[in-house]
Amino acid sequence: MQGGKLSATELTEYYLERSERFQGALNGYISLTRDKALETADHVDSVRRQKGHLSPLAGIPMAVKDNIAVRGVPTTCASKVLANYVSPYDATAVEKLADCPILGKANMDEFAMGSSSLTSAYGPVSNPWDLKRSPGGSSGGSAALVAAGCAPFSLGTDTGGSIRQPAAFCGITGFKPTYGRVSRRGLLPLAPSLDQMGTLTRSVEDAALVLQEICGYDSGDSTSAPHGVPDFSASLIDDVSGFAIGLPKEIMESCPDGGTSRAVEAAARKLEQAGARVSWVSMPYLDESLAAYMLIATAEAASCLARYDGVAYGYRHSSLSLEEMYTGSRIFGVEVRRRLMLGTFNLGTDSGYELGQQAREQISSHLEKLFTEIDLLLLPAAPFIAFPLAEELDPLTMYYNDVYSIPANMAGLPALALPCGESGGLPVGMQMMAPRFREDVLLQAGYTWQCRSDWHLRRPREVEL
Amino acid sequence: MTTPIIGLEVHLQLHTEKKLFCSCPSDFAATPNTRVCPICLGLPGTLPILNQGAVILALRAALALGCTINPISSFERKHYFYPDLPKGYQITQQRQPLALGGRVETPVGAVDINRLHLEEDAGKLIHTGGGTLIDFNRSGVALVEIVTAPCLTSGSEAKAFLHSLRQVMLYANISDCKLEEGSLRCDANISLSGGERTEIKNLNSFKAVERALDYEIQRQGKAQAQGEKIIPETLRWDEAQAKTVPMRAKETPGDYLFLQEPDLPPIQIEVELVDRARMSLPELPRLRAARFVLEYGLSQERAKLLTATKEMADCFEQLVATGATSLGAANLLLGEVSRLLNLGGELPSSHQLAELLALQEAGSISVTAAKEVLAQMFAQGESAHSILKKKNLCQISDNAALEKLAEEVLARSPGPTEDYLRGKKKALGFLMGAAMEASQGRANPVVLKEILAQKITAQPKKY
Ligand SMILES: [Zn+2]
């Protein structure tokens, strides 16, 4: 594009065309924003013609998860409650990527509550590797669109694994930065103390480029980290010699999907050959961590969703009494209702949320100690591979999807999911976690892996031309 | 009868231009929904950003009340459903308030303060024939809540506390404390020892606080005497019916489902900030009154009256600084100025009053004229000199003019003159009155009297 051989408009048109063609099969978008995308592309092209200033990613289109505010377009969180809600402002990350044409708002689980993208009020998302399977969730649309080549990259959010598990299910690269790295301003919250915005890309290299743009302190988010942002691309080095990698023994031994644990272990050996030191470590508290996560996440969600009471948003039951108006206006889906009930109970009792927070502190301090011995943790991104859409998972099994990813949210760590193999013909993802603000370690290790493997280059057949 | 136990919760709107968590102006009386933004409307994805100015004001309020500042305080979300609450929760401070302890001295004794914390205001419902509308101008406006210990025992004590609290808060410029505009709001909790507690809301004036509490003491006392149970509930004071009316069942803290606010880190208050805030506080009324007694030789009563408001006390000291005697300044301020203030006027500048006092003390203006000038000053805000000039009110002390006046009056009034000469000294009073009238009250009475007496005795005897 800088050489004038390709215009932003041509590139955007290409992705829009693909997005529209596969929308029926994937249902990856809740709304497609063709006009807005072309408007941005046209602006970029004219600035480029006039040799004006443009940001590094100017003209590269993206899909934005529908729980991230984009001015002038619907921001629904995949819920009927926000069916008619049009955000009057852009999220900070969207502002920072203002030169990237927005193709559309990506489908997801309703209010990001789920690991399947099945709970969307706008229909389930299909996995491009097998349309009868789930792309994972909650950033299922964001992952499916990148995997299917409908968007070069997308923005997602991760509260307990919502970027990493769908990235693993769809065979792409998912990056959840350190809590506080990316402003949460404009992220419609699931659980504010756990939520973090991140990227879904084809490669670690792309992740570094997008992260460079969206990370950084924002005075509009009081929990935003004041830390300076390093040059992430400088960490794209094919070298892990001297890296101490910890492999959690309990997880590798008990992972329900044998193909997954085999692929992750094989990857560990390959990194060892590349010069890393791999050792077994112990993370004996995963079940407790999942339980504590549910206590915290449901309580905070119940609080954050209190505003959708039927007064200002969505459907309002017309009735004379205030009580009837409130009770008649409840149009949340089943999973959201379930979590709101759990969350309200956890808020109401003194023990629930507090207990979760105490467990969280213990997990954080354990991980902190672990990172005095190792540079990064290597583990599966999820305990399962993409499951069939038709399979009715019970809620507890569904929650178990996030069991390997949750510790990073509990401790605010950066984590990266990478394709590392296949199991039953479906992608398998591995996950790396590093100490807070050490995105550089993840980028270097992930880049080294992708220099020595080709899993991230494979494309799903079904939607390939 | 058992002793009533009363505690008050007072909400003050902080005197800050911006709301507590966004940059919207706090002047909520503006056209509805023109002082709003995505943050104070609670739009999805917005985050609160704490206004440091509000923290400093709350800190000053806490110090003015002698509270202990918590080095770390935190925010909680208090959940309840009401259409004027856009987020479904109010951001307040529950577990770790900004400040604890403290006390307010009142004329009827000291009142202990339990806590002082920051919180945001809600919007306002406007009921119309066509339905209920919501004005969010007030949503997010910065408040402090001040909670007293349950140490009050009567409506009049509660009223005295509120007066003293307001005086201190006005002195420290924390809030404009106007009940009628809602910048000071008061809820009261009351029980008789051993009985259940009720809460009274909708107390729109200090008088309403007093009346509602006295009514409730009587109501609960009667019920207790008749063996009835007091229902723990929230009541509303109905001014027209002069009684408390049930609103809803009383909430317990558990009903509100508090959650530590995950979008706001705790407030950390450094010792230096506390010191700076303490230094920035003005001298508070009680200390100032004591100093007035010592420094200006005023009686305690007059010192208290002069320090009732900061404006009055400042004005007094400025008058003295420009050369007025403390007696003259106190007389002026506590006399005519106070009378005019009570009629609803605004205090003229100390510069204007100093000018008037100087004229008075130099004898160039009569007491009557001074009153007139002052009234004019309150009404028009003009300077004493320009009023005097316009109204021709300068006192006549010039001997030649007064002699001429005296001669005229004597010539016009031979009867009283003779009476005086025959020994009826009272006749001089009549002559004085006539002379004052002739001068439209402008003659210097002391000088005039002397001249009149001289002139009469100097008159050639007619017999
Ligand atoms: Zn605002």
CSV table of N, CA and C and ligand atoms in Angstrom, one decimal, chain B residues 19 21-25 35-41 139, ligand 1:
chain,number,residue,atom,x,y,z
B,19,LYS,N,-18.4,17.1,38.0
B,19,LYS,CA,-19.0,16.0,38.7
B,19,LYS,C,-17.9,15.1,39.3
B,21,PHE,N,-17.2,11.9,38.8
B,21,PHE,CA,-16.4,10.9,38.0
B,21,PHE,C,-16.4,11.2,36.5
B,22,CYS,N,-16.8,12.5,36.2
B,22,CYS,CA,-16.6,12.9,34.7
B,22,CYS,C,-16.4,14.4,34.7
B,23,SER,N,-16.3,15.0,33.5
B,23,SER,CA,-16.0,16.4,33.5
B,23,SER,C,-17.2,17.3,33.3
B,24,CYS,N,-18.4,16.7,33.4
B,24,CYS,CA,-19.6,17.5,33.3
B,24,CYS,C,-19.7,18.5,34.4
B,25,PRO,N,-20.2,19.7,34.0
B,25,PRO,CA,-20.4,20.7,35.1
B,25,PRO,C,-21.5,20.3,36.1
B,35,ARG,N,-26.3,18.5,31.1
B,35,ARG,CA,-25.1,18.4,31.8
B,35,ARG,C,-24.7,16.9,31.9
B,36,VAL,N,-24.7,16.3,30.8
B,36,VAL,CA,-24.5,14.8,30.8
B,36,VAL,C,-23.5,14.4,29.8
B,37,CYS,N,-22.9,13.2,30.0
B,37,CYS,CA,-22.0,12.6,29.1
B,37,CYS,C,-22.1,11.1,29.2
B,38,PRO,N,-21.5,10.3,28.4
B,38,PRO,CA,-21.6,8.9,28.5
B,38,PRO,C,-21.3,8.3,29.9
B,39,ILE,N,-20.4,9.0,30.6
B,39,ILE,CA,-20.0,8.4,31.9
B,39,ILE,C,-21.1,8.6,32.9
B,40,CYS,N,-21.6,9.9,33.0
B,40,CYS,CA,-22.7,10.1,34.1
B,40,CYS,C,-24.0,9.5,33.6
B,41,LEU,N,-24.2,9.2,32.3
B,41,LEU,CA,-25.4,8.5,31.9
B,41,LEU,C,-25.2,7.0,32.1
B,139,SER,N,-27.1,13.5,38.0
B,139,SER,CA,-26.4,12.1,38.1
B,139,SER,C,-24.9,12.3,38.1
C,1,ZN,ZN,-20.8,13.5,32.7
